[in-house]
């Protein structure tokens, strides 16, 4: 029996609409192949919404997301809003949406695809076996902490890094459960040699670890972790950390696997999940049919797995991505300067063909 689901689609800015189209094609292929009925309805967010309605997250978009089974977001961000205050920037729409959905656990898997060892800056023998997941706390910490203010003229500014026990506990729980189904190692990343928040983080994560005796917990300082990701990336399994640390280290992982354009994410809470590629709006690439759709398509796979509880369909999409990359299909971000590369639509065609041919 096929199932029916409503997906809110937020294409957003820059390359967002182009990679969103790739994700939609793949979801429609899955729906046809497995007899599901997916109603995919687009809504404005980010700069597109600021231009049309003067706010980065219109009320209609917010309501539609809350009423959906899952939300797919492609990218937000536009340099023409760079001088605006934080609340009037495209990014504010995404931050408000994460908060509205209560998606506190952001899963950002990174692994080395067959055929891509050597695509990134690491020596192949160092990169080999890289297969990790960053679990980024997504609705707290420095991104949301108050007080916050900017007094540009007076030359002072404040941001705040607060966490409560329950915020740390619930995201740590997600990390331990995930690790239990993988290689059973959780690395909790903090800065407890300097920050009080990190001392609480470390204590609470250690408590949660006692409920998961089959999973090993280790603690690592964030600066040291940034270095280990480059020197010994394959030793990591699941890493859990506060919002800003996760933002920074997940871009690093993008470079290690060959391109930030490959990374997907799933943001989970108690209601509909939010699924988005880790990359941004890449304004310089926008409108050129040159962006890598893999991060978006892999996010659609995560939407199928975690958002709609369709693990078989999710795995089929992931195998199609693997097959496309293994056959040598490459967008420009994965090709040394000047070499021949596929367009966004050609790369998507290759993945869709692999998906249609499978099973
Ligand atoms: C990400 C992005 C966002 C973030 C921006 C667009 C607000 O960089 O999802 O990693 O900082 O969380
Ligand atoms: Mn980021």
Coordinates of C-alpha atoms and ligand atoms in Angstrom, one line a residue:
X1 CA 0.0 0.0 0.0
X2 CA 1.3 3.4 -1.0
X3 CA 1.1 6.3 1.4
X4 CA 0.0 9.9 1.0
X5 CA 2.1 12.7 2.4
X6 CA 2.2 16.5 2.2
X7 CA 5.6 18.0 1.7
X8 CA 6.2 21.8 2.1
X9 CA 8.9 22.8 -0.4
X10 CA 11.0 25.9 0.3
X11 CA 13.3 26.6 -2.7
X12 CA 14.6 29.8 -1.2
X13 CA 17.5 31.7 -2.8
X14 CA 20.5 31.5 -5.1
X15 CA 21.0 27.9 -6.3
X16 CA 18.2 26.8 -4.0
X17 CA 15.5 26.6 -6.7
X18 CA 17.8 24.6 -9.0
X19 CA 18.7 22.0 -6.4
X20 CA 15.1 21.9 -5.1
X21 CA 14.0 21.0 -8.6
X22 CA 16.4 18.0 -8.5
X23 CA 15.1 16.9 -5.1
X24 CA 11.5 17.1 -6.4
X25 CA 12.3 15.1 -9.5
X26 CA 13.8 12.3 -7.3
X27 CA 10.8 12.4 -4.9
X28 CA 8.4 12.2 -7.8
X29 CA 10.4 9.2 -9.3
X30 CA 10.2 7.5 -5.9
X31 CA 6.4 8.2 -5.6
X32 CA 5.8 6.7 -9.1
X33 CA 8.0 3.7 -8.5
X34 CA 6.6 2.8 -5.1
X35 CA 3.0 4.0 -5.6
X36 CA 3.1 6.8 -3.0
X37 CA 1.1 10.0 -3.4
X38 CA 3.3 13.0 -2.5
X39 CA 1.8 16.4 -2.5
X40 CA 4.7 18.8 -2.9
X41 CA 3.7 22.5 -2.4
X42 CA 6.1 25.4 -2.8
X43 CA 6.3 28.3 -0.3
X44 CA 8.5 31.4 -0.1
X45 CA 11.3 31.9 2.4
X46 CA 14.5 33.9 2.7
X47 CA 15.3 36.7 0.3
X48 CA 12.6 35.6 -2.1
X49 CA 10.1 36.1 0.8
X50 CA 11.7 39.4 1.9
X51 CA 11.2 40.8 -1.7
X52 CA 7.7 39.6 -2.1
X53 CA 6.3 40.1 1.4
X54 CA 8.9 42.1 3.4
X55 CA 9.6 39.2 5.9
X56 CA 12.0 36.3 5.6
X57 CA 9.4 33.8 7.0
X58 CA 5.8 34.7 6.0
X59 CA 3.1 33.4 8.3
X60 CA 1.6 31.4 5.4
X61 CA 4.9 29.5 5.0
X62 CA 5.2 28.9 8.7
X63 CA 1.7 27.5 9.0
X64 CA 2.1 25.3 5.9
X65 CA 5.3 23.8 7.3
X66 CA 3.7 23.1 10.7
X67 CA 0.8 21.4 8.9
X68 CA 3.0 19.3 6.6
X69 CA 4.4 15.8 7.1
X70 CA 7.9 17.0 6.3
X71 CA 9.6 20.2 5.1
X72 CA 12.3 20.4 2.3
X73 CA 14.4 23.5 2.2
X74 CA 17.0 24.2 -0.4
X75 CA 19.0 27.3 0.6
X76 CA 18.6 30.8 1.9
X77 CA 21.0 33.8 1.7
X78 CA 21.5 36.8 -0.6
X79 CA 24.3 39.3 -0.4
X80 CA 22.1 42.2 -1.2
X81 CA 20.8 41.9 2.4
X82 CA 24.2 41.9 4.0
X83 CA 23.9 45.3 5.5
X84 CA 20.5 44.6 7.1
X85 CA 20.1 43.9 10.8
X86 CA 19.9 40.1 11.6
X87 CA 16.0 40.1 11.8
X88 CA 15.8 41.5 8.2
X89 CA 18.2 39.0 6.6
X90 CA 17.2 35.9 4.7
X91 CA 18.9 33.7 7.2
X92 CA 16.4 34.9 9.9
X93 CA 13.7 33.0 8.1
X94 CA 15.5 29.7 8.4
X95 CA 16.4 30.3 12.1
X96 CA 12.8 31.2 12.9
X97 CA 11.6 28.1 11.0
X98 CA 13.9 25.8 12.9
X99 CA 12.6 27.2 16.1
X100 CA 9.0 27.0 15.1
X101 CA 9.4 23.4 14.1
X102 CA 11.3 22.7 17.3
X103 CA 13.9 20.7 15.3
X104 CA 16.6 20.5 17.9
X105 CA 18.7 17.7 16.5
X106 CA 20.4 18.3 13.2
X107 CA 22.0 15.2 11.6
X108 CA 24.7 15.9 9.1
X109 CA 26.3 12.7 7.8
X110 CA 29.5 12.8 5.9
X111 CA 31.1 9.9 4.2
X112 CA 33.5 9.2 1.4
X113 CA 31.8 8.0 -1.7
X114 CA 33.5 5.3 -3.9
X115 CA 35.4 7.1 -6.6
X116 CA 35.7 10.3 -4.7
X117 CA 38.8 9.4 -2.5
X118 CA 41.3 12.0 -3.7
X119 CA 38.6 14.6 -4.7
X120 CA 39.1 16.4 -1.4
X121 CA 42.4 17.9 0.1
X122 CA 43.2 14.8 2.1
X123 CA 45.7 12.1 1.1
X124 CA 43.7 9.0 0.0
X125 CA 45.1 6.9 2.9
X126 CA 44.0 9.5 5.4
X127 CA 40.5 9.9 4.0
X128 CA 39.9 6.2 3.5
X129 CA 37.0 4.9 5.7
X130 CA 35.6 8.4 6.6
X131 CA 32.0 7.8 7.6
X132 CA 30.7 10.0 10.4
X133 CA 27.6 11.9 11.5
X134 CA 27.7 15.3 13.1
X135 CA 24.7 15.8 15.4
X136 CA 24.4 19.5 15.8
X137 CA 22.2 21.0 18.5
X138 CA 20.0 23.3 16.3
X139 CA 17.5 25.4 18.4
X140 CA 19.7 26.8 21.2
X141 CA 23.2 28.1 22.0
X142 CA 24.8 31.1 20.5
X143 CA 22.4 31.3 17.6
X144 CA 19.4 32.1 19.8
X145 CA 20.9 33.2 23.2
X146 CA 19.9 36.5 24.7
X147 CA 20.9 39.1 25.6
X148 CA 22.2 39.9 22.1
X149 CA 22.8 43.3 20.7
X150 CA 25.0 45.3 18.3
X151 CA 26.0 48.9 19.0
X152 CA 28.1 49.6 15.9
X153 CA 28.6 53.3 16.6
X154 CA 29.5 52.7 20.2
X155 CA 31.8 49.8 19.3
X156 CA 30.3 47.1 21.4
X157 CA 28.3 43.9 20.8
X158 CA 27.0 41.0 22.8
X159 CA 26.0 37.4 22.1
X160 CA 25.2 34.8 24.7
X161 CA 25.8 31.0 24.8
X162 CA 23.1 29.5 27.1
X163 CA 22.2 25.8 27.5
X164 CA 19.9 24.0 29.9
X165 CA 20.1 20.4 31.0
X166 CA 17.1 19.3 29.0
X167 CA 18.3 20.9 25.8
X168 CA 21.6 19.0 26.1
X169 CA 20.0 15.8 27.3
X170 CA 17.6 15.4 24.3
X171 CA 20.2 16.0 21.6
X172 CA 22.7 13.7 23.4
X173 CA 20.0 11.0 23.5
X174 CA 19.6 11.3 19.7
X175 CA 23.4 11.0 19.3
X176 CA 23.6 7.8 21.4
X177 CA 20.6 6.2 19.7
X178 CA 22.2 6.9 16.3
X179 CA 25.6 5.5 17.4
X180 CA 23.9 2.3 18.8
X181 CA 23.0 1.5 15.2
X182 CA 26.4 2.4 13.8
X183 CA 30.0 1.9 15.2
X184 CA 29.0 2.7 18.8
X185 CA 31.2 5.7 19.5
X186 CA 30.0 9.1 20.5
X187 CA 32.5 12.0 20.5
X188 CA 31.1 14.9 22.5
X189 CA 32.7 18.2 21.3
X190 CA 33.0 21.2 23.6
X191 CA 35.3 23.9 24.9
X192 CA 35.1 23.0 28.6
X193 CA 38.6 24.3 29.4
X194 CA 37.2 27.8 28.9
X195 CA 33.3 27.9 28.8
X196 CA 31.0 27.2 31.7
X197 CA 28.3 26.1 29.2
X198 CA 30.6 23.4 28.0
X199 CA 31.2 22.2 31.5
X200 CA 27.4 21.6 31.9
X201 CA 27.4 20.1 28.4
X202 CA 30.1 17.6 29.3
X203 CA 28.4 16.7 32.6
X204 CA 25.0 16.1 31.1
X205 CA 26.3 14.1 28.1
X206 CA 28.2 11.9 30.5
X207 CA 25.0 11.2 32.4
X208 CA 23.1 10.3 29.2
X209 CA 26.0 8.0 28.4
X210 CA 25.3 5.9 31.5
X211 CA 21.9 5.0 30.0
X212 CA 23.7 3.6 26.9
X213 CA 26.4 1.2 28.3
X214 CA 26.9 -0.4 24.8
X215 CA 28.1 2.9 23.3
X216 CA 31.5 4.4 24.1
X217 CA 31.6 8.1 25.0
X218 CA 34.7 10.3 24.6
X219 CA 35.0 14.1 25.0
X220 CA 37.1 16.3 22.8
X221 CA 37.8 20.0 22.8
X222 CA 36.5 21.7 19.6
X223 CA 39.9 23.0 18.5
X224 CA 41.5 19.6 18.9
X225 CA 38.5 18.0 17.1
X226 CA 38.9 20.4 14.1
X227 CA 42.4 19.1 13.8
X228 CA 41.6 15.4 14.3
X229 CA 39.0 15.7 11.5
X230 CA 41.8 16.5 9.2
X231 CA 44.5 14.1 10.5
X232 CA 42.4 11.0 11.5
X233 CA 38.9 11.5 10.2
X234 CA 38.0 7.8 9.9
X235 CA 38.2 7.3 13.7
X236 CA 35.0 9.3 14.2
X237 CA 31.5 7.8 14.3
X238 CA 28.9 10.2 15.8
X239 CA 29.9 13.6 17.0
X240 CA 27.5 15.8 19.1
X241 CA 28.0 19.5 19.8
X242 CA 26.5 22.9 20.3
X243 CA 24.9 24.8 17.4
X244 CA 27.8 27.0 16.3
X245 CA 30.5 24.3 16.7
X246 CA 28.3 22.1 14.5
X247 CA 27.9 24.8 11.9
X248 CA 31.6 25.2 11.6
X249 CA 32.8 21.6 11.8
X250 CA 30.1 20.4 9.3
X251 CA 31.6 22.7 6.6
X252 CA 35.0 21.2 7.3
X253 CA 33.5 17.7 6.7
X254 CA 32.2 19.0 3.4
X255 CA 35.7 19.8 2.3
X256 CA 37.0 16.4 3.5
X257 CA 34.6 14.3 1.4
X258 CA 35.3 16.3 -1.7
X259 CA 32.6 19.0 -1.8
X260 CA 30.2 20.7 0.6
X261 CA 27.7 20.2 -2.2
X262 CA 27.5 16.5 -1.3
X263 CA 26.3 16.9 2.3
X264 CA 22.6 16.4 3.3
X265 CA 21.0 17.0 6.6
X266 CA 17.9 16.1 8.6
X267 CA 16.7 18.3 11.5
X268 CA 14.4 16.4 13.8
X269 CA 12.2 17.3 16.8
X270 CA 8.8 16.2 17.9
X271 CA 6.8 17.4 14.9
X272 CA 7.5 17.6 11.1
X273 CA 11.2 17.3 10.3
X274 CA 13.2 19.8 8.2
X275 CA 15.5 18.4 5.5
X276 CA 18.1 20.6 3.8
X277 CA 21.5 20.3 2.1
X278 CA 24.3 21.7 4.3
X279 CA 25.5 24.0 1.5
X280 CA 24.3 27.6 1.2
X281 CA 22.7 29.6 -1.6
X282 CA 26.1 30.0 -3.5
X283 CA 25.0 33.3 -5.2
X284 CA 28.0 33.2 -7.6
X285 CA 26.7 29.9 -9.0
X286 CA 23.0 30.7 -9.1
X287 CA 21.1 30.5 -12.4
X288 CA 24.0 28.7 -14.2
X289 CA 22.8 25.0 -13.9
X290 CA 26.1 24.3 -12.3
X291 CA 25.3 23.4 -8.7
X292 CA 25.8 20.0 -7.3
X293 CA 22.3 18.5 -6.6
X294 CA 23.6 15.5 -4.6
X295 CA 23.3 17.3 -1.2
X296 CA 19.7 18.1 -2.0
X297 CA 18.9 14.7 -3.3
X298 CA 20.5 13.0 -0.4
X299 CA 18.4 15.3 1.9
X300 CA 15.3 14.0 0.1
X301 CA 16.5 10.5 1.0
X302 CA 16.7 11.6 4.6
X303 CA 13.2 13.0 4.3
X304 CA 12.0 9.7 3.1
X305 CA 13.8 7.8 5.9
X306 CA 13.2 10.1 8.9
X307 CA 10.3 12.3 7.7
X308 CA 8.0 9.7 6.1
X309 CA 9.4 6.4 7.6
X310 CA 10.2 5.0 4.2
X311 CA 13.6 3.4 4.8
X312 CA 13.6 1.2 1.7
X313 CA 12.8 4.2 -0.6
X314 CA 15.5 6.2 1.2
X315 CA 18.1 3.5 0.6
X316 CA 17.2 3.2 -3.1
X317 CA 17.8 7.0 -3.5
X318 CA 21.2 6.7 -1.7
X319 CA 22.2 3.7 -3.9
X320 CA 21.3 5.8 -7.0
X321 CA 23.5 8.6 -5.8
X322 CA 26.3 6.1 -5.2
X323 CA 25.8 4.5 -8.6
X324 CA 25.9 7.9 -10.4
X325 CA 29.1 8.9 -8.6
X326 CA 30.7 5.5 -9.1
X327 CA 30.0 5.7 -12.8
X328 CA 32.1 8.9 -12.9
X329 CA 29.2 11.5 -13.0
X330 CA 30.6 14.8 -11.7
X331 CA 29.4 18.3 -11.3
X332 CA 31.9 21.2 -11.5
X333 CA 32.7 21.3 -7.8
X334 CA 34.1 17.7 -8.1
X335 CA 36.2 18.3 -11.2
X336 CA 39.7 19.8 -11.2
X337 CA 39.7 23.3 -12.7
X338 CA 38.7 23.4 -16.3
X339 CA 37.8 19.8 -16.7
X340 CA 34.5 18.6 -18.3
X341 CA 31.6 18.5 -15.9
X342 CA 27.9 17.7 -15.8
X343 CA 25.2 20.4 -15.3
X344 CA 22.8 20.2 -12.4
X345 CA 20.1 18.7 -14.6
X346 CA 22.5 16.2 -16.2
X347 CA 23.7 15.0 -12.8
X348 CA 20.0 14.7 -11.7
X349 CA 19.2 12.8 -14.9
X350 CA 22.0 10.3 -14.1
X351 CA 20.6 9.8 -10.5
X352 CA 17.0 9.5 -11.7
X353 CA 18.0 6.9 -14.3
X354 CA 19.9 4.8 -11.7
X355 CA 16.8 5.0 -9.5
X356 CA 14.4 4.0 -12.2
X357 CA 16.6 1.1 -13.3
X358 CA 17.0 -0.2 -9.8
X359 CA 15.0 -3.0 -8.1
Ligands
LIG1 C1 23.7 26.0 7.8 C2 23.8 27.4 7.4 C3 22.9 28.3 8.3 C4 23.4 28.2 9.7 C5 22.7 29.8 7.9 C6 22.2 29.9 6.4 C7 21.9 30.5 8.8 O1 25.1 27.9 7.4 O2 22.6 25.4 7.8 O3 24.8 25.5 8.2 O4 24.3 28.9 10.1 O5 22.9 27.3 10.4
LIG2 MN1 26.6 26.4 7.9

